[in-house]
Amino acid sequence: MKTLVITAHPMGEEASSSKRMAAKFVAEYKLANPEADVKEIDLYNYNIDFLNADDIAKMFSGQDNKALEMAKEFAAADRYVFASPMWNLNIPAILKAYIDYISYAGVTFKYTENGPVGLLENKKAVYLLSTGGFYSEAEAYNMGKTYLEGILNFYGITDVETIMLEGTNSVSPEEAKANEEKIMETVAAAAVKF
């Protein structure tokens, strides 16, 4: 079972609750699945940038390129773990840049006479999301969750669970710590059944 763990935060675990969630998930997942092939991708150390004119020309001409390589790596996995903060109601720009690279026709989806069809069926994903405020009751503002779940569905990945740690900057440090400890129980349980 090949699993990609994709994190999108420039800081380490000491400053990033989404990275702490990812670390907990990976630890529990590996305990439950010692044979799993887990690759961790820290997008801030993955040498990607925004798609440029040369990248796009290569994508549409079928030439070998970085985007094709990344899309194939993504498509070859069976499970996906995404971990990021909510920034300005959305995902970090580097995560969107990654998605632009892997949204590759013929690899993660294809065009048909009836419209696009995802090529990654029967796979699973979990999104570990941390937010400074409280957005579980304000879905209209949680655009990153909507977008990530939507693009994964577009690829054919319909089994997507989002686990959200809320209020990291909106409550006292003691309450934030208690909230994180509680959500880590949910993260651990999700990892075991993943």
PDB file of N, CA, C and O in Angstrom, residues 70-72 74-76 80 99 101-110 117-121 151-157:
ATOM      1  N   MET A  70       5.451  14.307 -11.513  1.00  0.00           N
ATOM      2  CA  MET A  70       4.745  14.461 -10.242  1.00  0.00           C
ATOM      3  C   MET A  70       3.358  13.837 -10.297  1.00  0.00           C
ATOM      4  O   MET A  70       2.914  13.193  -9.337  1.00  0.00           O
ATOM      5  N   ALA A  71       2.665  14.008 -11.424  1.00  0.00           N
ATOM      6  CA  ALA A  71       1.322  13.435 -11.570  1.00  0.00           C
ATOM      7  C   ALA A  71       1.378  11.917 -11.529  1.00  0.00           C
ATOM      8  O   ALA A  71       0.528  11.263 -10.910  1.00  0.00           O
ATOM      9  N   LYS A  72       2.389  11.327 -12.160  1.00  0.00           N
ATOM     10  CA  LYS A  72       2.531   9.869 -12.144  1.00  0.00           C
ATOM     11  C   LYS A  72       2.827   9.367 -10.735  1.00  0.00           C
ATOM     12  O   LYS A  72       2.313   8.322 -10.320  1.00  0.00           O
ATOM     13  N   PHE A  74       1.879  10.788  -7.993  1.00  0.00           N
ATOM     14  CA  PHE A  74       0.619  10.909  -7.260  1.00  0.00           C
ATOM     15  C   PHE A  74      -0.330   9.778  -7.632  1.00  0.00           C
ATOM     16  O   PHE A  74      -0.910   9.125  -6.765  1.00  0.00           O
ATOM     17  N   ALA A  75      -0.481   9.522  -8.927  1.00  0.00           N
ATOM     18  CA  ALA A  75      -1.422   8.501  -9.396  1.00  0.00           C
ATOM     19  C   ALA A  75      -1.032   7.100  -8.942  1.00  0.00           C
ATOM     20  O   ALA A  75      -1.898   6.233  -8.774  1.00  0.00           O
ATOM     21  N   ALA A  76       0.255   6.866  -8.724  1.00  0.00           N
ATOM     22  CA  ALA A  76       0.725   5.535  -8.332  1.00  0.00           C
ATOM     23  C   ALA A  76       0.403   5.197  -6.884  1.00  0.00           C
ATOM     24  O   ALA A  76       0.486   4.032  -6.481  1.00  0.00           O
ATOM     25  N   TYR A  80      -3.812   8.891   0.353  1.00  0.00           N
ATOM     26  CA  TYR A  80      -3.287  10.258   0.383  1.00  0.00           C
ATOM     27  C   TYR A  80      -3.632  10.913   1.706  1.00  0.00           C
ATOM     28  O   TYR A  80      -4.784  10.874   2.145  1.00  0.00           O
ATOM     29  N   ILE A  99      -1.250  21.020  -6.777  1.00  0.00           N
ATOM     30  CA  ILE A  99      -2.432  20.484  -7.451  1.00  0.00           C
ATOM     31  C   ILE A  99      -2.419  20.844  -8.937  1.00  0.00           C
ATOM     32  O   ILE A  99      -2.801  20.033  -9.790  1.00  0.00           O
ATOM     33  N   TYR A 101       0.190  21.052 -10.774  1.00  0.00           N
ATOM     34  CA  TYR A 101       1.131  20.124 -11.404  1.00  0.00           C
ATOM     35  C   TYR A 101       0.511  18.743 -11.612  1.00  0.00           C
ATOM     36  O   TYR A 101       0.710  18.115 -12.653  1.00  0.00           O
ATOM     37  N   ILE A 102      -0.201  18.241 -10.609  1.00  0.00           N
ATOM     38  CA  ILE A 102      -0.702  16.862 -10.698  1.00  0.00           C
ATOM     39  C   ILE A 102      -2.030  16.744 -11.425  1.00  0.00           C
ATOM     40  O   ILE A 102      -2.462  15.631 -11.725  1.00  0.00           O
ATOM     41  N   SER A 103      -2.666  17.861 -11.734  1.00  0.00           N
ATOM     42  CA  SER A 103      -3.921  17.820 -12.514  1.00  0.00           C
ATOM     43  C   SER A 103      -3.548  17.658 -13.987  1.00  0.00           C
ATOM     44  O   SER A 103      -3.559  18.601 -14.765  1.00  0.00           O
ATOM     45  N   TYR A 104      -3.199  16.454 -14.334  1.00  0.00           N
ATOM     46  CA  TYR A 104      -2.588  16.151 -15.633  1.00  0.00           C
ATOM     47  C   TYR A 104      -3.506  15.228 -16.417  1.00  0.00           C
ATOM     48  O   TYR A 104      -3.737  14.089 -16.023  1.00  0.00           O
ATOM     49  N   ALA A 105      -4.016  15.730 -17.543  1.00  0.00           N
ATOM     50  CA  ALA A 105      -4.910  14.928 -18.388  1.00  0.00           C
ATOM     51  C   ALA A 105      -4.201  13.653 -18.837  1.00  0.00           C
ATOM     52  O   ALA A 105      -3.050  13.680 -19.266  1.00  0.00           O
ATOM     53  N   GLY A 106      -4.903  12.534 -18.688  1.00  0.00           N
ATOM     54  CA  GLY A 106      -4.341  11.241 -19.050  1.00  0.00           C
ATOM     55  C   GLY A 106      -3.665  10.536 -17.894  1.00  0.00           C
ATOM     56  O   GLY A 106      -3.315   9.360 -18.008  1.00  0.00           O
ATOM     57  N   VAL A 107      -3.478  11.246 -16.773  1.00  0.00           N
ATOM     58  CA  VAL A 107      -2.838  10.638 -15.604  1.00  0.00           C
ATOM     59  C   VAL A 107      -3.785  10.630 -14.408  1.00  0.00           C
ATOM     60  O   VAL A 107      -4.066   9.578 -13.841  1.00  0.00           O
ATOM     61  N   THR A 108      -4.254  11.788 -13.997  1.00  0.00           N
ATOM     62  CA  THR A 108      -5.175  11.851 -12.861  1.00  0.00           C
ATOM     63  C   THR A 108      -6.631  11.985 -13.303  1.00  0.00           C
ATOM     64  O   THR A 108      -7.542  11.715 -12.527  1.00  0.00           O
ATOM     65  N   PHE A 109      -6.843  12.403 -14.537  1.00  0.00           N
ATOM     66  CA  PHE A 109      -8.181  12.466 -15.108  1.00  0.00           C
ATOM     67  C   PHE A 109      -8.040  12.389 -16.619  1.00  0.00           C
ATOM     68  O   PHE A 109      -6.939  12.458 -17.166  1.00  0.00           O
ATOM     69  N   LYS A 110      -9.160  12.218 -17.306  1.00  0.00           N
ATOM     70  CA  LYS A 110      -9.143  12.226 -18.773  1.00  0.00           C
ATOM     71  C   LYS A 110     -10.369  12.961 -19.292  1.00  0.00           C
ATOM     72  O   LYS A 110     -11.393  13.076 -18.603  1.00  0.00           O
ATOM     73  N   VAL A 117     -13.358  12.776 -16.666  1.00  0.00           N
ATOM     74  CA  VAL A 117     -13.582  11.614 -15.804  1.00  0.00           C
ATOM     75  C   VAL A 117     -12.309  11.361 -15.004  1.00  0.00           C
ATOM     76  O   VAL A 117     -11.208  11.343 -15.566  1.00  0.00           O
ATOM     77  N   GLY A 118     -12.465  11.157 -13.713  1.00  0.00           N
ATOM     78  CA  GLY A 118     -11.322  10.864 -12.860  1.00  0.00           C
ATOM     79  C   GLY A 118     -10.747   9.485 -13.120  1.00  0.00           C
ATOM     80  O   GLY A 118     -11.490   8.542 -13.432  1.00  0.00           O
ATOM     81  N   LEU A 119      -9.438   9.351 -12.979  1.00  0.00           N
ATOM     82  CA  LEU A 119      -8.752   8.083 -13.216  1.00  0.00           C
ATOM     83  C   LEU A 119      -8.243   7.427 -11.942  1.00  0.00           C
ATOM     84  O   LEU A 119      -7.561   6.413 -12.004  1.00  0.00           O
ATOM     85  N   LEU A 120      -8.564   8.006 -10.786  1.00  0.00           N
ATOM     86  CA  LEU A 120      -8.016   7.496  -9.528  1.00  0.00           C
ATOM     87  C   LEU A 120      -9.099   6.929  -8.614  1.00  0.00           C
ATOM     88  O   LEU A 120      -9.141   7.206  -7.416  1.00  0.00           O
ATOM     89  N   GLU A 121      -9.946   6.110  -9.170  1.00  0.00           N
ATOM     90  CA  GLU A 121     -11.032   5.520  -8.376  1.00  0.00           C
ATOM     91  C   GLU A 121     -10.500   4.495  -7.382  1.00  0.00           C
ATOM     92  O   GLU A 121      -9.393   3.994  -7.525  1.00  0.00           O
ATOM     93  N   ILE A 151     -11.490  18.750  -5.862  1.00  0.00           N
ATOM     94  CA  ILE A 151     -10.483  18.345  -6.849  1.00  0.00           C
ATOM     95  C   ILE A 151     -10.168  16.863  -6.715  1.00  0.00           C
ATOM     96  O   ILE A 151      -9.952  16.168  -7.720  1.00  0.00           O
ATOM     97  N   LEU A 152     -10.176  16.338  -5.491  1.00  0.00           N
ATOM     98  CA  LEU A 152      -9.959  14.905  -5.321  1.00  0.00           C
ATOM     99  C   LEU A 152     -11.111  14.113  -5.926  1.00  0.00           C
ATOM    100  O   LEU A 152     -10.892  13.081  -6.582  1.00  0.00           O
ATOM    101  N   ASN A 153     -12.331  14.579  -5.738  1.00  0.00           N
ATOM    102  CA  ASN A 153     -13.482  13.943  -6.388  1.00  0.00           C
ATOM    103  C   ASN A 153     -13.331  13.979  -7.903  1.00  0.00           C
ATOM    104  O   ASN A 153     -13.658  13.015  -8.602  1.00  0.00           O
ATOM    105  N   PHE A 154     -12.832  15.101  -8.422  1.00  0.00           N
ATOM    106  CA  PHE A 154     -12.591  15.258  -9.861  1.00  0.00           C
ATOM    107  C   PHE A 154     -11.623  14.188 -10.367  1.00  0.00           C
ATOM    108  O   PHE A 154     -11.764  13.675 -11.479  1.00  0.00           O
ATOM    109  N   TYR A 155     -10.634  13.829  -9.541  1.00  0.00           N
ATOM    110  CA  TYR A 155      -9.687  12.769  -9.910  1.00  0.00           C
ATOM    111  C   TYR A 155     -10.293  11.368  -9.758  1.00  0.00           C
ATOM    112  O   TYR A 155      -9.650  10.391 -10.119  1.00  0.00           O
ATOM    113  N   GLY A 156     -11.482  11.282  -9.168  1.00  0.00           N
ATOM    114  CA  GLY A 156     -12.107   9.990  -8.928  1.00  0.00           C
ATOM    115  C   GLY A 156     -11.976   9.502  -7.499  1.00  0.00           C
ATOM    116  O   GLY A 156     -12.451   8.420  -7.160  1.00  0.00           O
ATOM    117  N   ILE A 157     -11.321  10.290  -6.649  1.00  0.00           N
ATOM    118  CA  ILE A 157     -11.150   9.918  -5.233  1.00  0.00           C
ATOM    119  C   ILE A 157     -12.342  10.479  -4.455  1.00  0.00           C
ATOM    120  O   ILE A 157     -12.381  11.659  -4.123  1.00  0.00           O
TER     121      ILE A 157
END
